């Protein structure tokens, strides 16, 4: 058995408009790379971090990757030492599940090194503890799709009930990250506690339509259902370029657009790569964008890579 492993852990799009905290999917790029090794120290350590800005903590109790592993080892009753090297290949504070990618990648890697005592689905609970460190709430709509791939529904948190949505829908994602950062913790603070009944009816109808569209591989239905009348109206003002980006994407043929997770990234879905490419060119000319990705759904989740 090897004493080290290198993995790629994908970025994720949470909420998908109408599925706040309960729906997400993984994408092919961007993502994180982690190299994880067994050690004789009996400690979980973050030994190196490559990241723009250098703001990710080395402290094992505060880093999402190491915290998740600590919880996993506690469950096993193990004192196995673990060293984690993190290479962030995605922007922080982007709404693309940066903290989740590290948490999911680390528990997947350690699980592999220890002979896979847990299933991928069982690993989600440990990765959620990394999210709790990152933003104060242990939500699963990023870590679950990062680990499982594809589209994932969190039917319940108490008890945790995770469902992979059966779909092979093939579409192109245009992800635009405007310049600037929006922390999940800050983006959650502005949300109201109560929802009007009329909005609840619209939101649940859209969520049901989105899931049916996925299971029936109906891209038009998915696009029609990507409407958020609860969270997006509260968060959109935090993203000045949101309406411009969504408008350009729609004019180029996008079937749907939404804020990715807590923002500020915006995801639009297209049936053709050429339309997404055209939209990307127009958006880059009209808005101050830090990153633009044209990618597809990642149906495999975290995976081992060479290195």
Short mmCIF file of C-alpha atoms in Angstrom, two decimals:
data_model
loop_
_atom_site.label_atom_id
_atom_site.label_comp_id
_atom_site.label_asym_id
_atom_site.label_seq_id
_atom_site.Cartn_x
_atom_site.Cartn_y
_atom_site.Cartn_z
CA UNK A 1 0.00 0.00 0.00
CA UNK A 2 1.35 3.44 -0.95
CA UNK A 3 2.04 6.00 1.75
CA UNK A 4 1.07 8.99 -0.39
CA UNK A 5 -1.51 10.00 -2.97
CA UNK A 6 -2.27 13.01 -5.14
CA UNK A 7 -5.85 13.97 -5.97
CA UNK A 8 -7.82 16.51 -7.96
CA UNK A 9 -10.89 17.90 -6.22
CA UNK A 10 -13.35 19.84 -8.40
CA UNK A 11 -15.03 23.18 -7.98
CA UNK A 12 -18.78 23.04 -7.47
CA UNK A 13 -21.84 25.12 -8.21
CA UNK A 14 -24.14 25.16 -5.19
CA UNK A 15 -27.84 26.08 -5.02
CA UNK A 16 -28.30 26.02 -8.84
CA UNK A 17 -30.69 28.97 -8.41
CA UNK A 18 -33.65 27.50 -6.52
CA UNK A 19 -31.97 24.82 -4.36
CA UNK A 20 -30.48 26.87 -1.51
CA UNK A 21 -28.22 24.68 0.65
CA UNK A 22 -29.67 21.46 -0.77
CA UNK A 23 -28.53 21.23 -4.41
CA UNK A 24 -25.20 21.38 -6.21
CA UNK A 25 -23.11 19.95 -9.01
CA UNK A 26 -19.42 19.47 -9.73
CA UNK A 27 -17.60 20.91 -12.74
CA UNK A 28 -14.53 19.75 -14.65
CA UNK A 29 -12.57 22.92 -13.86
CA UNK A 30 -11.27 24.70 -11.88
CA UNK A 31 -10.32 22.70 -8.80
CA UNK A 32 -7.70 21.93 -6.16
CA UNK A 33 -4.80 19.51 -6.14
CA UNK A 34 -3.77 17.88 -2.88
CA UNK A 35 -0.84 15.61 -2.08
CA UNK A 36 -1.49 13.64 1.09
CA UNK A 37 1.01 11.41 2.88
CA UNK A 38 1.05 9.10 5.86
CA UNK A 39 3.55 10.15 8.53
CA UNK A 40 4.90 8.82 11.81
CA UNK A 41 4.08 12.02 13.75
CA UNK A 42 0.60 11.07 15.02
CA UNK A 43 -0.44 14.58 13.95
CA UNK A 44 -2.49 15.98 11.09
CA UNK A 45 -0.39 18.73 9.53
CA UNK A 46 -0.73 21.11 6.61
CA UNK A 47 2.84 21.22 5.37
CA UNK A 48 2.54 23.45 2.30
CA UNK A 49 0.00 25.72 0.63
CA UNK A 50 0.24 27.22 -2.84
CA UNK A 51 -2.42 29.91 -3.10
CA UNK A 52 -2.95 33.42 -4.37
CA UNK A 53 -2.89 35.85 -1.46
CA UNK A 54 -1.52 33.38 1.09
CA UNK A 55 -4.55 33.66 3.40
CA UNK A 56 -5.24 29.98 4.04
CA UNK A 57 -4.26 28.96 7.58
CA UNK A 58 -1.71 26.26 8.35
CA UNK A 59 -3.31 25.69 11.75
CA UNK A 60 -4.77 22.18 11.55
CA UNK A 61 -7.88 23.13 13.53
CA UNK A 62 -8.66 26.05 11.22
CA UNK A 63 -7.81 24.63 7.81
CA UNK A 64 -10.76 22.97 6.06
CA UNK A 65 -8.68 20.10 4.67
CA UNK A 66 -7.00 19.12 7.95
CA UNK A 67 -10.08 19.70 10.13
CA UNK A 68 -12.06 17.27 8.02
CA UNK A 69 -9.32 14.64 8.30
CA UNK A 70 -9.09 15.11 12.07
CA UNK A 71 -12.81 14.36 12.40
CA UNK A 72 -12.45 11.32 10.17
CA UNK A 73 -9.57 9.90 12.21
CA UNK A 74 -11.48 10.49 15.44
CA UNK A 75 -14.32 8.40 14.08
CA UNK A 76 -11.84 5.62 13.31
CA UNK A 77 -10.11 5.96 16.68
CA UNK A 78 -6.86 6.37 14.78
CA UNK A 79 -3.72 8.32 15.68
CA UNK A 80 -2.26 7.98 12.19
CA UNK A 81 -0.16 10.98 11.20
CA UNK A 82 -1.14 12.80 8.02
CA UNK A 83 0.70 15.48 6.03
CA UNK A 84 -1.29 17.56 3.55
CA UNK A 85 0.05 19.71 0.71
CA UNK A 86 -2.51 21.98 -0.93
CA UNK A 87 -2.31 23.62 -4.34
CA UNK A 88 -5.24 25.96 -4.84
CA UNK A 89 -6.08 26.23 -8.52
CA UNK A 90 -9.26 28.18 -8.00
CA UNK A 91 -10.02 31.64 -6.58
CA UNK A 92 -10.95 32.14 -2.93
CA UNK A 93 -14.27 33.72 -2.01
CA UNK A 94 -15.62 32.96 -5.46
CA UNK A 95 -18.76 30.94 -4.72
CA UNK A 96 -17.21 27.90 -6.41
CA UNK A 97 -16.68 25.78 -3.32
CA UNK A 98 -13.02 26.53 -2.70
CA UNK A 99 -13.11 25.42 0.94
CA UNK A 100 -15.21 22.40 0.01
CA UNK A 101 -12.74 21.26 -2.64
CA UNK A 102 -9.93 21.10 -0.07
CA UNK A 103 -12.11 19.35 2.50
CA UNK A 104 -13.47 16.79 0.03
CA UNK A 105 -10.06 16.13 -1.49
CA UNK A 106 -8.35 15.55 1.85
CA UNK A 107 -10.86 13.04 3.23
CA UNK A 108 -10.99 11.19 -0.09
CA UNK A 109 -7.18 10.93 -0.13
CA UNK A 110 -6.82 9.76 3.47
CA UNK A 111 -9.64 7.27 3.03
CA UNK A 112 -7.78 5.79 0.05
CA UNK A 113 -4.50 5.57 2.00
CA UNK A 114 -6.24 3.81 4.90
CA UNK A 115 -7.84 1.14 2.71
CA UNK A 116 -11.20 2.87 2.14
CA UNK A 117 -12.99 2.24 5.47
CA UNK A 118 -15.71 4.70 4.38
CA UNK A 119 -17.81 5.07 1.26
CA UNK A 120 -17.72 8.35 -0.64
CA UNK A 121 -21.16 9.21 0.71
CA UNK A 122 -20.00 8.58 4.28
CA UNK A 123 -17.08 10.95 3.74
CA UNK A 124 -19.47 13.86 3.22
CA UNK A 125 -20.14 14.24 6.96
CA UNK A 126 -16.41 14.70 7.68
CA UNK A 127 -15.95 17.20 4.85
CA UNK A 128 -18.91 19.18 6.19
CA UNK A 129 -16.86 19.87 9.33
CA UNK A 130 -14.36 21.67 7.13
CA UNK A 131 -17.19 23.84 5.80
CA UNK A 132 -18.22 24.59 9.38
CA UNK A 133 -14.74 25.95 10.04
CA UNK A 134 -14.82 28.01 6.84
CA UNK A 135 -18.18 29.72 7.19
CA UNK A 136 -19.75 28.66 10.49
CA UNK A 137 -22.29 26.28 8.96
CA UNK A 138 -21.65 22.67 7.97
CA UNK A 139 -23.57 22.64 4.69
CA UNK A 140 -23.14 19.84 2.14
CA UNK A 141 -24.21 21.34 -1.19
CA UNK A 142 -20.56 21.81 -2.21
CA UNK A 143 -18.75 18.92 -0.52
CA UNK A 144 -21.29 16.29 -1.57
CA UNK A 145 -21.03 16.94 -5.34
CA UNK A 146 -17.25 17.38 -5.01
CA UNK A 147 -17.02 13.87 -3.55
CA UNK A 148 -19.76 12.14 -5.52
CA UNK A 149 -19.70 14.02 -8.82
CA UNK A 150 -22.69 15.08 -10.89
CA UNK A 151 -25.82 16.59 -9.35
CA UNK A 152 -26.52 15.94 -5.70
CA UNK A 153 -29.58 16.67 -3.57
CA UNK A 154 -29.35 16.97 0.21
CA UNK A 155 -32.85 15.84 1.12
CA UNK A 156 -32.23 16.23 4.83
CA UNK A 157 -29.49 17.40 7.19
CA UNK A 158 -30.98 15.84 10.33
CA UNK A 159 -30.39 13.01 9.63
CA UNK A 160 -28.05 13.51 6.70
CA UNK A 161 -29.73 12.09 3.59
CA UNK A 162 -27.82 12.58 0.34
CA UNK A 163 -29.25 11.62 -3.04
CA UNK A 164 -27.39 11.52 -6.35
CA UNK A 165 -29.74 12.72 -9.08
CA UNK A 166 -29.67 10.28 -12.01
CA UNK A 167 -28.90 12.34 -15.09
CA UNK A 168 -26.55 12.28 -18.03
CA UNK A 169 -27.49 15.75 -19.20
CA UNK A 170 -24.62 17.16 -21.22
CA UNK A 171 -24.39 20.95 -21.34
CA UNK A 172 -21.74 23.66 -21.31
CA UNK A 173 -21.21 25.83 -18.23
CA UNK A 174 -19.95 29.38 -18.48
CA UNK A 175 -18.68 30.50 -15.10
CA UNK A 176 -17.78 34.16 -14.68
CA UNK A 177 -15.96 35.37 -11.57
CA UNK A 178 -16.18 39.18 -11.37
CA UNK A 179 -13.24 40.92 -9.77
CA UNK A 180 -13.50 40.97 -6.00
CA UNK A 181 -14.32 38.52 -3.26
CA UNK A 182 -17.54 37.69 -1.43
CA UNK A 183 -17.14 35.56 1.68
CA UNK A 184 -19.80 32.95 2.31
CA UNK A 185 -20.14 34.11 5.91
CA UNK A 186 -20.86 37.68 4.77
CA UNK A 187 -23.22 36.57 2.02
CA UNK A 188 -25.25 34.54 4.52
CA UNK A 189 -25.53 37.35 7.06
CA UNK A 190 -27.83 39.41 4.83
CA UNK A 191 -30.42 36.66 4.34
CA UNK A 192 -33.81 37.07 5.95
CA UNK A 193 -35.13 34.31 8.21
CA UNK A 194 -38.67 34.27 6.83
CA UNK A 195 -40.00 33.45 3.38
CA UNK A 196 -43.38 34.59 2.01
CA UNK A 197 -45.77 31.75 1.24
CA UNK A 198 -46.24 32.88 -2.37
CA UNK A 199 -42.46 32.77 -2.88
CA UNK A 200 -42.26 29.33 -1.28
CA UNK A 201 -44.80 28.04 -3.83
CA UNK A 202 -42.80 29.45 -6.75
CA UNK A 203 -39.48 28.22 -5.34
CA UNK A 204 -40.62 24.65 -4.69
CA UNK A 205 -42.20 24.49 -8.14
CA UNK A 206 -38.92 25.55 -9.72
CA UNK A 207 -36.91 23.08 -7.64
CA UNK A 208 -39.24 20.24 -8.60
CA UNK A 209 -39.04 21.28 -12.25
CA UNK A 210 -35.25 21.42 -12.11
CA UNK A 211 -34.98 17.91 -10.70
CA UNK A 212 -37.47 16.51 -13.21
CA UNK A 213 -35.58 18.25 -16.01
CA UNK A 214 -32.35 16.63 -14.85
CA UNK A 215 -33.80 13.14 -14.56
CA UNK A 216 -35.45 13.45 -18.00
CA UNK A 217 -32.38 15.10 -19.56
CA UNK A 218 -34.57 18.06 -20.55
CA UNK A 219 -32.25 21.07 -20.77
CA UNK A 220 -35.06 23.53 -21.59
CA UNK A 221 -36.97 22.49 -18.45
CA UNK A 222 -33.79 22.84 -16.39
CA UNK A 223 -33.28 26.35 -17.77
CA UNK A 224 -36.90 27.41 -17.14
CA UNK A 225 -36.60 26.15 -13.58
CA UNK A 226 -33.37 28.02 -12.77
CA UNK A 227 -35.26 30.88 -11.15
CA UNK A 228 -34.65 31.91 -7.54
CA UNK A 229 -37.25 34.21 -5.95
CA UNK A 230 -35.93 33.84 -2.38
CA UNK A 231 -32.14 34.10 -2.12
CA UNK A 232 -31.01 35.70 -5.38
CA UNK A 233 -32.99 38.94 -4.92
CA UNK A 234 -31.17 39.45 -1.61
CA UNK A 235 -27.69 38.60 -2.89
CA UNK A 236 -27.76 40.12 -6.37
CA UNK A 237 -27.17 43.68 -5.09
CA UNK A 238 -23.84 42.47 -3.68
CA UNK A 239 -22.74 41.63 -7.26
CA UNK A 240 -22.96 44.86 -9.32
CA UNK A 241 -22.31 43.12 -12.63
CA UNK A 242 -24.79 40.29 -12.10
CA UNK A 243 -27.62 41.60 -14.27
CA UNK A 244 -25.24 42.64 -17.06
CA UNK A 245 -23.58 39.21 -17.15
CA UNK A 246 -26.88 37.37 -17.03
CA UNK A 247 -28.29 39.60 -19.77
CA UNK A 248 -25.35 39.01 -22.11
CA UNK A 249 -25.47 35.26 -21.47
CA UNK A 250 -29.19 35.17 -22.25
CA UNK A 251 -28.71 37.18 -25.45
CA UNK A 252 -26.14 34.58 -26.56
CA UNK A 253 -28.48 31.67 -25.99
CA UNK A 254 -28.08 30.69 -22.33
CA UNK A 255 -31.01 28.60 -21.16
CA UNK A 256 -30.47 29.65 -17.56
CA UNK A 257 -28.19 31.64 -15.25
CA UNK A 258 -27.77 31.96 -11.51
CA UNK A 259 -25.41 33.04 -8.78
CA UNK A 260 -23.01 30.20 -8.01
CA UNK A 261 -23.26 29.43 -4.31
CA UNK A 262 -22.84 32.59 -2.26
CA UNK A 263 -21.31 34.46 -5.22
CA UNK A 264 -19.89 36.51 -6.73
CA UNK A 265 -19.41 33.96 -9.54
CA UNK A 266 -22.28 33.59 -11.99
CA UNK A 267 -22.98 30.34 -13.84
CA UNK A 268 -24.86 30.16 -17.15
CA UNK A 269 -25.70 26.98 -19.01
CA UNK A 270 -25.65 26.55 -22.78
CA UNK A 271 -26.43 23.73 -25.16
CA UNK A 272 -23.42 24.52 -27.35
CA UNK A 273 -19.80 25.41 -26.66
CA UNK A 274 -19.75 28.07 -29.42
CA UNK A 275 -22.55 30.04 -27.75
CA UNK A 276 -20.77 29.94 -24.40
CA UNK A 277 -17.53 31.07 -26.03
CA UNK A 278 -19.29 33.98 -27.72
CA UNK A 279 -20.88 35.03 -24.43
CA UNK A 280 -17.52 34.83 -22.67
CA UNK A 281 -15.97 37.20 -25.23
CA UNK A 282 -18.75 39.74 -24.88
CA UNK A 283 -18.77 39.55 -21.09
CA UNK A 284 -14.99 40.03 -20.87
CA UNK A 285 -15.35 43.23 -22.92
CA UNK A 286 -18.25 44.58 -20.85
CA UNK A 287 -17.33 43.63 -17.28
CA UNK A 288 -14.29 43.61 -15.03
CA UNK A 289 -13.85 39.84 -14.73
CA UNK A 290 -11.13 38.09 -12.78
CA UNK A 291 -11.74 34.59 -14.15
CA UNK A 292 -13.88 33.04 -16.88
CA UNK A 293 -14.25 29.29 -17.23
CA UNK A 294 -15.99 27.29 -19.94
CA UNK A 295 -16.46 23.81 -18.57
CA UNK A 296 -18.83 20.86 -18.21
CA UNK A 297 -20.40 18.83 -15.44
CA UNK A 298 -17.95 16.58 -13.63
CA UNK A 299 -19.68 13.23 -13.09
CA UNK A 300 -16.80 11.51 -11.31
CA UNK A 301 -16.03 13.79 -8.34
CA UNK A 302 -12.66 13.75 -6.59
CA UNK A 303 -10.18 11.53 -8.39
CA UNK A 304 -6.64 10.28 -7.99
CA UNK A 305 -4.07 11.82 -10.36
CA UNK A 306 -0.44 11.14 -11.12
CA UNK A 307 2.15 12.68 -8.87
#
